[in-house]
PDB file of C-alpha atoms and ligand atoms in Angstrom:
ATOM      1  CA  MET I   1      -0.847  23.327  -9.124  1.00 56.00           C
ATOM      2  CA  ASN I   2      -3.843  21.026  -8.934  1.00 72.00           C
ATOM      3  CA  ALA I   3      -2.708  17.412  -8.777  1.00 82.00           C
ATOM      4  CA  GLU I   4      -4.834  14.906 -10.628  1.00 92.00           C
ATOM      5  CA  ARG I   5      -7.340  13.025  -8.477  1.00 95.00           C
ATOM      6  CA  LEU I   6      -6.507   9.334  -8.803  1.00 97.00           C
ATOM      7  CA  ILE I   7      -9.011   7.883  -6.349  1.00 97.00           C
ATOM      8  CA  SER I   8     -12.274   9.265  -5.095  1.00 97.00           C
ATOM      9  CA  ILE I   9     -14.352   7.522  -2.445  1.00 97.00           C
ATOM     10  CA  SER I  10     -17.758   8.833  -1.483  1.00 97.00           C
ATOM     11  CA  ASN I  11     -20.269   7.690   1.120  1.00 97.00           C
ATOM     12  CA  LEU I  12     -18.726   4.251   1.122  1.00 97.00           C
ATOM     13  CA  ASP I  13     -20.322   1.586   3.328  1.00 97.00           C
ATOM     14  CA  PHE I  14     -19.259  -1.996   3.673  1.00 97.00           C
ATOM     15  CA  GLN I  15     -20.546  -4.969   5.610  1.00 96.00           C
ATOM     16  CA  TYR I  16     -19.347  -8.542   6.012  1.00 94.00           C
ATOM     17  CA  GLY I  17     -22.663 -10.377   6.310  1.00 90.00           C
ATOM     18  CA  LYS I  18     -24.676  -8.342   8.793  1.00 90.00           C
ATOM     19  CA  ASP I  19     -21.696  -6.596  10.403  1.00 90.00           C
ATOM     20  CA  LEU I  20     -21.248  -3.036   9.244  1.00 92.00           C
ATOM     21  CA  VAL I  21     -17.481  -2.613   9.051  1.00 95.00           C
ATOM     22  CA  LEU I  22     -17.145   0.731   7.237  1.00 96.00           C
ATOM     23  CA  THR I  23     -19.634   3.586   7.423  1.00 95.00           C
ATOM     24  CA  ASN I  24     -19.799   6.630   5.221  1.00 95.00           C
ATOM     25  CA  ILE I  25     -16.146   6.844   4.202  1.00 95.00           C
ATOM     26  CA  ASN I  26     -15.191   9.856   2.087  1.00 95.00           C
ATOM     27  CA  LEU I  27     -11.632  10.157   0.840  1.00 95.00           C
ATOM     28  CA  ASP I  28      -9.775  11.547  -2.159  1.00 95.00           C
ATOM     29  CA  ILE I  29      -6.258  10.528  -3.129  1.00 96.00           C
ATOM     30  CA  HIS I  30      -4.291  12.760  -5.477  1.00 95.00           C
ATOM     31  CA  GLU I  31      -1.285  12.161  -7.682  1.00 96.00           C
ATOM     32  CA  GLY I  32       1.934  12.510  -5.673  1.00 95.00           C
ATOM     33  CA  ASP I  33       0.291  11.894  -2.285  1.00 95.00           C
ATOM     34  CA  TYR I  34       2.109   9.904   0.380  1.00 94.00           C
ATOM     35  CA  ILE I  35      -0.672   8.875   2.736  1.00 93.00           C
ATOM     36  CA  GLY I  36      -0.494   6.854   5.926  1.00 93.00           C
ATOM     37  CA  ILE I  37      -3.619   5.075   7.146  1.00 94.00           C
ATOM     38  CA  VAL I  38      -3.442   4.403  10.874  1.00 91.00           C
ATOM     39  CA  GLY I  39      -5.930   3.028  13.392  1.00 89.00           C
ATOM     40  CA  PRO I  40      -6.343   0.178  15.864  1.00 88.00           C
ATOM     41  CA  ASN I  41      -6.680  -3.466  14.898  1.00 88.00           C
ATOM     42  CA  GLY I  42     -10.075  -4.201  13.427  1.00 90.00           C
ATOM     43  CA  SER I  43     -10.844  -0.576  12.560  1.00 91.00           C
ATOM     44  CA  GLY I  44     -11.298  -1.467   8.878  1.00 94.00           C
ATOM     45  CA  LYS I  45      -7.992  -0.395   7.294  1.00 94.00           C
ATOM     46  CA  SER I  46      -7.392  -3.566   5.280  1.00 95.00           C
ATOM     47  CA  THR I  47     -11.060  -3.717   4.305  1.00 96.00           C
ATOM     48  CA  LEU I  48     -10.862  -0.183   2.914  1.00 97.00           C
ATOM     49  CA  VAL I  49      -7.786  -1.064   0.847  1.00 97.00           C
ATOM     50  CA  LYS I  50      -9.421  -4.255  -0.481  1.00 97.00           C
ATOM     51  CA  LEU I  51     -12.477  -2.254  -1.563  1.00 98.00           C
ATOM     52  CA  ILE I  52     -10.289   0.204  -3.481  1.00 98.00           C
ATOM     53  CA  LEU I  53      -8.506  -2.721  -5.150  1.00 97.00           C
ATOM     54  CA  GLY I  54     -11.794  -4.319  -6.193  1.00 96.00           C
ATOM     55  CA  ILE I  55     -11.152  -7.425  -4.053  1.00 95.00           C
ATOM     56  CA  LEU I  56     -14.327  -6.624  -2.080  1.00 96.00           C
ATOM     57  CA  LYS I  57     -17.497  -4.955  -3.395  1.00 96.00           C
ATOM     58  CA  PRO I  58     -19.010  -1.925  -1.617  1.00 97.00           C
ATOM     59  CA  SER I  59     -22.358  -2.313   0.133  1.00 97.00           C
ATOM     60  CA  GLY I  60     -23.100   1.345  -0.561  1.00 97.00           C
ATOM     61  CA  GLY I  61     -21.550   4.526  -1.933  1.00 97.00           C
ATOM     62  CA  CYS I  62     -19.041   4.705  -4.734  1.00 96.00           C
ATOM     63  CA  ILE I  63     -15.388   4.421  -5.627  1.00 98.00           C
ATOM     64  CA  GLU I  64     -13.805   6.069  -8.655  1.00 98.00           C
ATOM     65  CA  LEU I  65     -10.395   5.023  -9.931  1.00 98.00           C
ATOM     66  CA  PHE I  66      -8.631   7.303 -12.409  1.00 97.00           C
ATOM     67  CA  GLY I  67     -11.932   9.048 -13.111  1.00 96.00           C
ATOM     68  CA  LYS I  68     -13.882   5.862 -13.785  1.00 97.00           C
ATOM     69  CA  ASP I  69     -16.463   4.101 -11.652  1.00 98.00           C
ATOM     70  CA  ILE I  70     -14.739   1.017 -10.206  1.00 98.00           C
ATOM     71  CA  LYS I  71     -17.314  -1.204 -11.975  1.00 96.00           C
ATOM     72  CA  ASP I  72     -16.021   0.016 -15.348  1.00 96.00           C
ATOM     73  CA  PHE I  73     -12.345   0.146 -14.404  1.00 96.00           C
ATOM     74  CA  ASN I  74      -9.956  -2.232 -16.190  1.00 93.00           C
ATOM     75  CA  ASP I  75      -6.505  -0.687 -15.837  1.00 93.00           C
ATOM     76  CA  TRP I  76      -5.525  -2.665 -12.756  1.00 93.00           C
ATOM     77  CA  GLU I  77      -1.864  -2.606 -13.769  1.00 92.00           C
ATOM     78  CA  ARG I  78      -1.863   1.094 -12.791  1.00 95.00           C
ATOM     79  CA  ILE I  79      -2.321   0.068  -9.151  1.00 96.00           C
ATOM     80  CA  GLY I  80       0.322  -1.876  -7.198  1.00 96.00           C
ATOM     81  CA  TYR I  81      -0.442  -3.749  -3.989  1.00 95.00           C
ATOM     82  CA  VAL I  82       1.659  -5.313  -1.256  1.00 94.00           C
ATOM     83  CA  ARG I  83      -0.823  -7.220   0.856  1.00 90.00           C
ATOM     84  CA  GLN I  84      -0.750  -7.694   4.613  1.00 87.00           C
ATOM     85  CA  LYS I  85       1.610 -10.511   5.722  1.00 77.00           C
ATOM     86  CA  ALA I  86       3.144 -10.769   2.273  1.00 70.00           C
ATOM     87  CA  THR I  87       6.385 -11.812   3.932  1.00 68.00           C
ATOM     88  CA  SER I  88       5.363 -14.923   5.825  1.00 72.00           C
ATOM     89  CA  PHE I  89       6.574 -17.735   3.575  1.00 73.00           C
ATOM     90  CA  ASN I  90       7.960 -20.921   5.034  1.00 75.00           C
ATOM     91  CA  PRO I  91      11.402 -22.054   3.834  1.00 74.00           C
ATOM     92  CA  GLY I  92       9.952 -24.864   1.698  1.00 75.00           C
ATOM     93  CA  PHE I  93       7.667 -22.679  -0.394  1.00 81.00           C
ATOM     94  CA  PRO I  94       8.468 -23.823  -3.950  1.00 86.00           C
ATOM     95  CA  ALA I  95       8.857 -20.533  -5.822  1.00 92.00           C
ATOM     96  CA  THR I  96      11.924 -18.525  -6.706  1.00 95.00           C
ATOM     97  CA  VAL I  97      12.194 -14.783  -6.337  1.00 96.00           C
ATOM     98  CA  GLU I  98      11.997 -14.379 -10.134  1.00 95.00           C
ATOM     99  CA  GLU I  99       8.821 -16.471 -10.247  1.00 94.00           C
ATOM    100  CA  VAL I 100       7.145 -14.549  -7.436  1.00 94.00           C
ATOM    101  CA  VAL I 101       7.890 -11.227  -9.143  1.00 95.00           C
ATOM    102  CA  GLY I 102       7.199 -12.364 -12.725  1.00 93.00           C
ATOM    103  CA  ALA I 103       3.857 -13.958 -11.815  1.00 91.00           C
ATOM    104  CA  ASN I 104       2.432 -10.490 -11.219  1.00 92.00           C
ATOM    105  CA  LEU I 105       3.175  -9.291 -14.742  1.00 89.00           C
ATOM    106  CA  TYR I 106      -0.049  -8.014 -16.193  1.00 83.00           C
ATOM    107  CA  SER I 107      -0.596  -9.254 -19.732  1.00 69.00           C
ATOM    108  CA  GLY I 108      -1.599  -5.943 -21.237  1.00 66.00           C
ATOM    109  CA  ARG I 109      -0.579  -3.954 -24.275  1.00 64.00           C
ATOM    110  CA  SER I 110       2.189  -1.980 -22.611  1.00 70.00           C
ATOM    111  CA  THR I 111       3.766  -4.798 -20.606  1.00 74.00           C
ATOM    112  CA  PRO I 112       5.935  -7.648 -21.902  1.00 80.00           C
ATOM    113  CA  LYS I 113       4.372 -11.102 -22.329  1.00 79.00           C
ATOM    114  CA  PRO I 114       5.130 -13.486 -19.452  1.00 75.00           C
ATOM    115  CA  GLY I 115       7.979 -15.915 -20.235  1.00 79.00           C
ATOM    116  CA  THR I 116       9.653 -13.725 -22.870  1.00 87.00           C
ATOM    117  CA  LYS I 117      13.139 -12.206 -22.723  1.00 91.00           C
ATOM    118  CA  LYS I 118      11.579  -8.774 -22.240  1.00 91.00           C
ATOM    119  CA  ALA I 119       9.648 -10.107 -19.257  1.00 91.00           C
ATOM    120  CA  ARG I 120      12.838 -11.494 -17.689  1.00 93.00           C
ATOM    121  CA  GLU I 121      14.549  -8.153 -18.243  1.00 95.00           C
ATOM    122  CA  ARG I 122      11.683  -6.361 -16.548  1.00 94.00           C
ATOM    123  CA  VAL I 123      11.900  -8.755 -13.565  1.00 96.00           C
ATOM    124  CA  ASN I 124      15.618  -8.000 -13.225  1.00 96.00           C
ATOM    125  CA  GLU I 125      14.962  -4.303 -13.565  1.00 96.00           C
ATOM    126  CA  VAL I 126      12.492  -4.166 -10.671  1.00 96.00           C
ATOM    127  CA  LEU I 127      14.667  -6.474  -8.568  1.00 97.00           C
ATOM    128  CA  SER I 128      17.554  -4.059  -9.014  1.00 96.00           C
ATOM    129  CA  ILE I 129      15.367  -1.117  -7.947  1.00 95.00           C
ATOM    130  CA  VAL I 130      14.988  -2.845  -4.573  1.00 95.00           C
ATOM    131  CA  ASN I 131      18.614  -4.120  -4.539  1.00 95.00           C
ATOM    132  CA  MET I 132      17.638  -7.769  -4.876  1.00 96.00           C
ATOM    133  CA  GLU I 133      18.960  -8.509  -8.390  1.00 96.00           C
ATOM    134  CA  LYS I 134      21.432 -11.080  -7.039  1.00 97.00           C
ATOM    135  CA  PHE I 135      18.657 -13.153  -5.447  1.00 97.00           C
ATOM    136  CA  GLY I 136      16.521 -14.009  -8.483  1.00 96.00           C
ATOM    137  CA  LYS I 137      17.157 -17.769  -8.371  1.00 96.00           C
ATOM    138  CA  ARG I 138      16.725 -18.114  -4.611  1.00 95.00           C
ATOM    139  CA  LEU I 139      13.611 -19.654  -3.061  1.00 94.00           C
ATOM    140  CA  ILE I 140      11.449 -16.928  -1.562  1.00 93.00           C
ATOM    141  CA  GLY I 141      11.153 -18.780   1.767  1.00 91.00           C
ATOM    142  CA  ASN I 142      14.928 -18.801   2.233  1.00 90.00           C
ATOM    143  CA  LEU I 143      15.170 -15.040   2.477  1.00 92.00           C
ATOM    144  CA  SER I 144      14.999 -12.862   5.576  1.00 90.00           C
ATOM    145  CA  GLY I 145      11.818 -10.898   6.312  1.00 88.00           C
ATOM    146  CA  GLY I 146      13.378  -7.673   5.047  1.00 91.00           C
ATOM    147  CA  GLN I 147      14.531  -9.344   1.821  1.00 93.00           C
ATOM    148  CA  GLN I 148      11.119 -10.930   1.222  1.00 92.00           C
ATOM    149  CA  GLN I 149       9.561  -7.542   1.727  1.00 92.00           C
ATOM    150  CA  ARG I 150      11.756  -6.019  -0.979  1.00 94.00           C
ATOM    151  CA  VAL I 151      10.817  -8.857  -3.340  1.00 95.00           C
ATOM    152  CA  PHE I 152       7.118  -8.137  -2.753  1.00 94.00           C
ATOM    153  CA  ILE I 153       7.701  -4.478  -3.419  1.00 95.00           C
ATOM    154  CA  ALA I 154       9.432  -5.413  -6.694  1.00 96.00           C
ATOM    155  CA  ARG I 155       6.447  -7.634  -7.505  1.00 95.00           C
ATOM    156  CA  ALA I 156       4.112  -4.699  -6.945  1.00 95.00           C
ATOM    157  CA  LEU I 157       6.273  -2.447  -9.149  1.00 95.00           C
ATOM    158  CA  ILE I 158       6.542  -4.751 -12.138  1.00 94.00           C
ATOM    159  CA  ASN I 159       3.711  -3.148 -14.113  1.00 93.00           C
ATOM    160  CA  SER I 160       4.999   0.387 -13.390  1.00 93.00           C
ATOM    161  CA  PRO I 161       1.975   1.366 -11.290  1.00 96.00           C
ATOM    162  CA  GLN I 162       1.096   5.015 -10.684  1.00 97.00           C
ATOM    163  CA  ILE I 163      -0.117   4.269  -7.203  1.00 98.00           C
ATOM    164  CA  LEU I 164       1.170   1.759  -4.665  1.00 98.00           C
ATOM    165  CA  PHE I 165      -0.788   0.357  -1.701  1.00 98.00           C
ATOM    166  CA  LEU I 166       1.104  -1.295   1.155  1.00 96.00           C
ATOM    167  CA  ASP I 167      -0.753  -2.973   4.031  1.00 95.00           C
ATOM    168  CA  GLU I 168       1.314  -3.130   7.254  1.00 92.00           C
ATOM    169  CA  PRO I 169       4.562  -3.545   5.344  1.00 91.00           C
ATOM    170  CA  THR I 170       6.935  -3.235   8.306  1.00 87.00           C
ATOM    171  CA  VAL I 171       5.494  -6.029  10.473  1.00 85.00           C
ATOM    172  CA  GLY I 172       8.219  -8.597  11.212  1.00 81.00           C
ATOM    173  CA  ILE I 173      10.988  -6.530   9.620  1.00 85.00           C
ATOM    174  CA  ASP I 174      14.117  -5.637  11.615  1.00 87.00           C
ATOM    175  CA  ALA I 175      15.045  -2.020  12.335  1.00 88.00           C
ATOM    176  CA  ASP I 176      17.771  -1.719   9.665  1.00 90.00           C
ATOM    177  CA  SER I 177      15.488  -3.114   6.960  1.00 89.00           C
ATOM    178  CA  GLN I 178      12.751  -0.734   8.066  1.00 89.00           C
ATOM    179  CA  ARG I 179      15.085   2.213   7.623  1.00 90.00           C
ATOM    180  CA  ASP I 180      16.036   1.025   4.115  1.00 90.00           C
ATOM    181  CA  PHE I 181      12.365   0.455   3.375  1.00 92.00           C
ATOM    182  CA  TYR I 182      11.333   4.013   4.243  1.00 93.00           C
ATOM    183  CA  GLN I 183      14.229   5.341   2.169  1.00 93.00           C
ATOM    184  CA  LEU I 184      13.028   3.285  -0.770  1.00 94.00           C
ATOM    185  CA  LEU I 185       9.478   4.623  -0.411  1.00 94.00           C
ATOM    186  CA  GLU I 186      10.822   8.147  -0.368  1.00 94.00           C
ATOM    187  CA  ILE I 187      12.617   7.520  -3.677  1.00 95.00           C
ATOM    188  CA  PHE I 188       9.435   6.026  -5.171  1.00 95.00           C
ATOM    189  CA  ASN I 189       7.398   9.020  -4.094  1.00 96.00           C
ATOM    190  CA  GLN I 190       9.877  11.845  -4.745  1.00 95.00           C
ATOM    191  CA  GLU I 191      11.863  10.616  -7.748  1.00 95.00           C
ATOM    192  CA  MET I 192       9.660   8.043  -9.446  1.00 94.00           C
ATOM    193  CA  ARG I 193       6.507  10.094  -8.716  1.00 95.00           C
ATOM    194  CA  ILE I 194       4.569   7.086  -7.452  1.00 97.00           C
ATOM    195  CA  THR I 195       1.609   7.891  -5.217  1.00 97.00           C
ATOM    196  CA  ILE I 196       1.815   5.881  -2.000  1.00 97.00           C
ATOM    197  CA  VAL I 197      -0.863   4.731   0.413  1.00 97.00           C
ATOM    198  CA  MET I 198       0.493   2.807   3.393  1.00 96.00           C
ATOM    199  CA  VAL I 199      -1.469   1.159   6.185  1.00 95.00           C
ATOM    200  CA  SER I 200       0.570   0.980   9.360  1.00 89.00           C
ATOM    201  CA  HIS I 201       0.589   0.425  13.083  1.00 77.00           C
ATOM    202  CA  ASP I 202       3.847   2.225  13.366  1.00 78.00           C
ATOM    203  CA  ILE I 203       2.338   5.583  14.289  1.00 81.00           C
ATOM    204  CA  GLY I 204       5.500   7.217  15.577  1.00 78.00           C
ATOM    205  CA  VAL I 205       7.373   6.557  12.348  1.00 80.00           C
ATOM    206  CA  ILE I 206       4.403   7.152  10.073  1.00 83.00           C
ATOM    207  CA  THR I 207       3.686  10.623  11.367  1.00 80.00           C
ATOM    208  CA  GLN I 208       7.280  11.554  10.524  1.00 82.00           C
ATOM    209  CA  LYS I 209       7.484   9.940   7.102  1.00 83.00           C
ATOM    210  CA  VAL I 210       4.238  10.429   5.261  1.00 84.00           C
ATOM    211  CA  GLY I 211       2.781  13.614   3.862  1.00 83.00           C
ATOM    212  CA  ARG I 212      -0.728  13.084   5.136  1.00 87.00           C
ATOM    213  CA  ILE I 213      -2.403  10.911   7.740  1.00 88.00           C
ATOM    214  CA  VAL I 214      -5.794   9.244   7.614  1.00 90.00           C
ATOM    215  CA  CYS I 215      -6.939   7.897  10.955  1.00 89.00           C
ATOM    216  CA  MET I 216      -9.559   5.167  11.226  1.00 91.00           C
ATOM    217  CA  GLY I 217     -11.503   4.042  14.257  1.00 88.00           C
ATOM    218  CA  ASP I 218     -14.538   1.840  14.461  1.00 84.00           C
ATOM    219  CA  GLY I 219     -15.122   1.773  10.713  1.00 87.00           C
ATOM    220  CA  LYS I 220     -15.062   5.548  10.307  1.00 87.00           C
ATOM    221  CA  LEU I 221     -12.521   8.054   9.089  1.00 86.00           C
ATOM    222  CA  LEU I 222     -11.691  10.100  12.175  1.00 82.00           C
ATOM    223  CA  CYS I 223      -9.286  12.421  10.464  1.00 74.00           C
ATOM    224  CA  HIS I 224      -8.905  13.274   6.850  1.00 70.00           C
ATOM    225  CA  PRO I 225      -5.895  14.015   4.727  1.00 70.00           C
ATOM    226  CA  ASN I 226      -6.385  17.724   5.331  1.00 73.00           C
ATOM    227  CA  SER I 227      -6.677  17.607   9.123  1.00 76.00           C
ATOM    228  CA  SER I 228      -4.078  19.712  10.948  1.00 79.00           C
ATOM    229  CA  ARG I 229      -1.274  18.114  12.975  1.00 77.00           C
ATOM    230  CA  SER I 230      -2.947  19.088  16.229  1.00 80.00           C
ATOM    231  CA  GLU I 231      -6.303  17.614  15.148  1.00 80.00           C
ATOM    232  CA  ILE I 232      -4.493  14.405  14.184  1.00 79.00           C
ATOM    233  CA  SER I 233      -2.597  14.367  17.464  1.00 79.00           C
ATOM    234  CA  SER I 234      -5.698  14.703  19.586  1.00 80.00           C
ATOM    235  CA  MET I 235      -7.571  12.130  17.504  1.00 79.00           C
ATOM    236  CA  LEU I 236      -4.740   9.608  17.852  1.00 79.00           C
ATOM    237  CA  LYS I 237      -4.764  10.207  21.616  1.00 79.00           C
ATOM    238  CA  LYS I 238      -8.489   9.502  21.691  1.00 79.00           C
ATOM    239  CA  VAL I 239      -8.082   6.315  19.703  1.00 77.00           C
ATOM    240  CA  TYR I 240      -4.918   4.938  21.276  1.00 77.00           C
ATOM    241  CA  GLY I 241      -4.856   6.614  24.701  1.00 71.00           C
ATOM    242  CA  ASN I 242      -2.223   8.943  26.125  1.00 59.00           C
ATOM    243  CA  THR I 243       0.754   6.738  25.305  1.00 56.00           C
ATOM    244  CA  MET I 244       0.587   8.679  22.051  1.00 54.00           C
ATOM    245  CA  ASP I 245       2.348  11.618  23.730  1.00 51.00           C
ATOM    246  CA  LEU I 246       5.528   9.597  23.470  1.00 48.00           C
ATOM    247  CA  LEU I 247       4.970   8.643  19.879  1.00 53.00           C
ATOM    248  CA  ILE I 248       3.801  11.734  18.082  1.00 52.00           C
ATOM    249  CA  HIS I 249       6.644  13.918  16.941  1.00 49.00           C
ATOM    250  CA  ASP I 250       5.406  17.335  16.029  1.00 45.00           C
ATOM    251  CA  HIS I 251       7.259  19.071  13.236  1.00 40.00           C
TER     252      HIS I 251
HETATM  253  N1  ADP C 301     -13.479 -12.024   5.914  1.00 89.46           N
HETATM  254  C1  ADP C 301     -14.096 -11.443   6.959  1.00 89.46           C
HETATM  255  N2  ADP C 301     -15.307 -11.850   7.377  1.00 89.46           N
HETATM  256  C2  ADP C 301     -15.941 -11.258   8.416  1.00 89.46           C
HETATM  257  N3  ADP C 301     -15.435 -10.215   9.097  1.00 89.46           N
HETATM  258  C3  ADP C 301     -14.219  -9.771   8.742  1.00 89.46           C
HETATM  259  C4  ADP C 301     -13.483 -10.343   7.656  1.00 89.46           C
HETATM  260  N4  ADP C 301     -12.307  -9.680   7.514  1.00 89.46           N
HETATM  261  C5  ADP C 301     -12.315  -8.738   8.475  1.00 89.46           C
HETATM  262  N5  ADP C 301     -13.450  -8.769   9.203  1.00 89.46           N
HETATM  263  C6  ADP C 301     -13.825  -7.863  10.321  1.00 89.46           C
HETATM  264  O1  ADP C 301     -13.906  -6.549   9.803  1.00 89.46           O
HETATM  265  C7  ADP C 301     -13.358  -5.603  10.719  1.00 89.46           C
HETATM  266  C8  ADP C 301     -12.256  -4.813  10.038  1.00 89.46           C
HETATM  267  O2  ADP C 301     -11.173  -5.675   9.721  1.00 89.46           O
HETATM  268  P1  ADP C 301      -9.884  -5.174   8.964  1.00 89.46           P
HETATM  269  O3  ADP C 301     -10.282  -4.365   7.789  1.00 89.46           O
HETATM  270  O4  ADP C 301      -9.025  -6.366   8.724  1.00 89.46           O
HETATM  271  O5  ADP C 301      -9.229  -4.223  10.066  1.00 89.46           O
HETATM  272  P2  ADP C 301      -7.734  -3.670  10.195  1.00 89.46           P
HETATM  273  O6  ADP C 301      -7.031  -3.915   8.919  1.00 89.46           O
HETATM  274  O7  ADP C 301      -7.902  -2.220  10.538  1.00 89.46           O
HETATM  275  O8  ADP C 301      -7.116  -4.415  11.341  1.00 89.46           O
HETATM  276  C9  ADP C 301     -12.899  -6.417  11.921  1.00 89.46           C
HETATM  277  O9  ADP C 301     -13.915  -6.372  12.905  1.00 89.46           O
HETATM  278  C10 ADP C 301     -12.736  -7.802  11.365  1.00 89.46           C
HETATM  279  O10 ADP C 301     -12.942  -8.756  12.358  1.00 89.46           O
HETATM  280 MG1   MG C 302      -5.305  -5.005   8.462  1.00 89.46          MG
END
């Protein structure tokens, strides 16, 4: 079966000012994929995600989303995003869980209008997917890191996206919450058929959980979704040093 290609990136370059940050990135993401993007700090992972989400504009090359050039793409509700450090609110931040989730409701044809009963029902629905339906009236800053994370996942799910991007979602989350989190992602991917792209530092866990690994170093893609386990292993060793022996679990 040939899965539909949701995202296609070719010869992508990006620079902040004069600094070339990404060079000649080529990557396809297909429906049903569960991809982990790993690589050292500063290797361009977040930049790549922001380019795909249209937050940054490419300096060269092209990005296609759902078969359309990104310049002509309007269906942003099909793409969910949990940004890096989404879970660092201070206790006084004046927004409730319901407000944080509801504020992301896209006002399109197929989604309920913000403020309506349907919209409130949808907020409760996504909160219950992440087991946070009892926390709707709480201030976001009063929740634990793991709970905030689930709220931000609910926020990203509210428009029923086909693909979900998560940027370093396990930073600052305790071990139990991380286990629940990976279980949740597995349900999204396997049962809800949501395509997942996750940026992570957590190489040991990532190599066990995701279907395919993309490894970045120095603004380049060092291994591609179709690289073999042993190619990935040796590339990770090159990038991170030999401590990787302890972290990579071969299947
Ligand atoms: N807003 C910015 N302005 C200038 N340089 C930036 C900006 N954001 C990131 N960079 C630089 O771009 C490179 C890639 O950053 P980033 O994509 O955040 O890496 P990663 O997510 O892999 O840690 C780094 O060298 C970083 O310092
Ligand atoms: Mg980053």
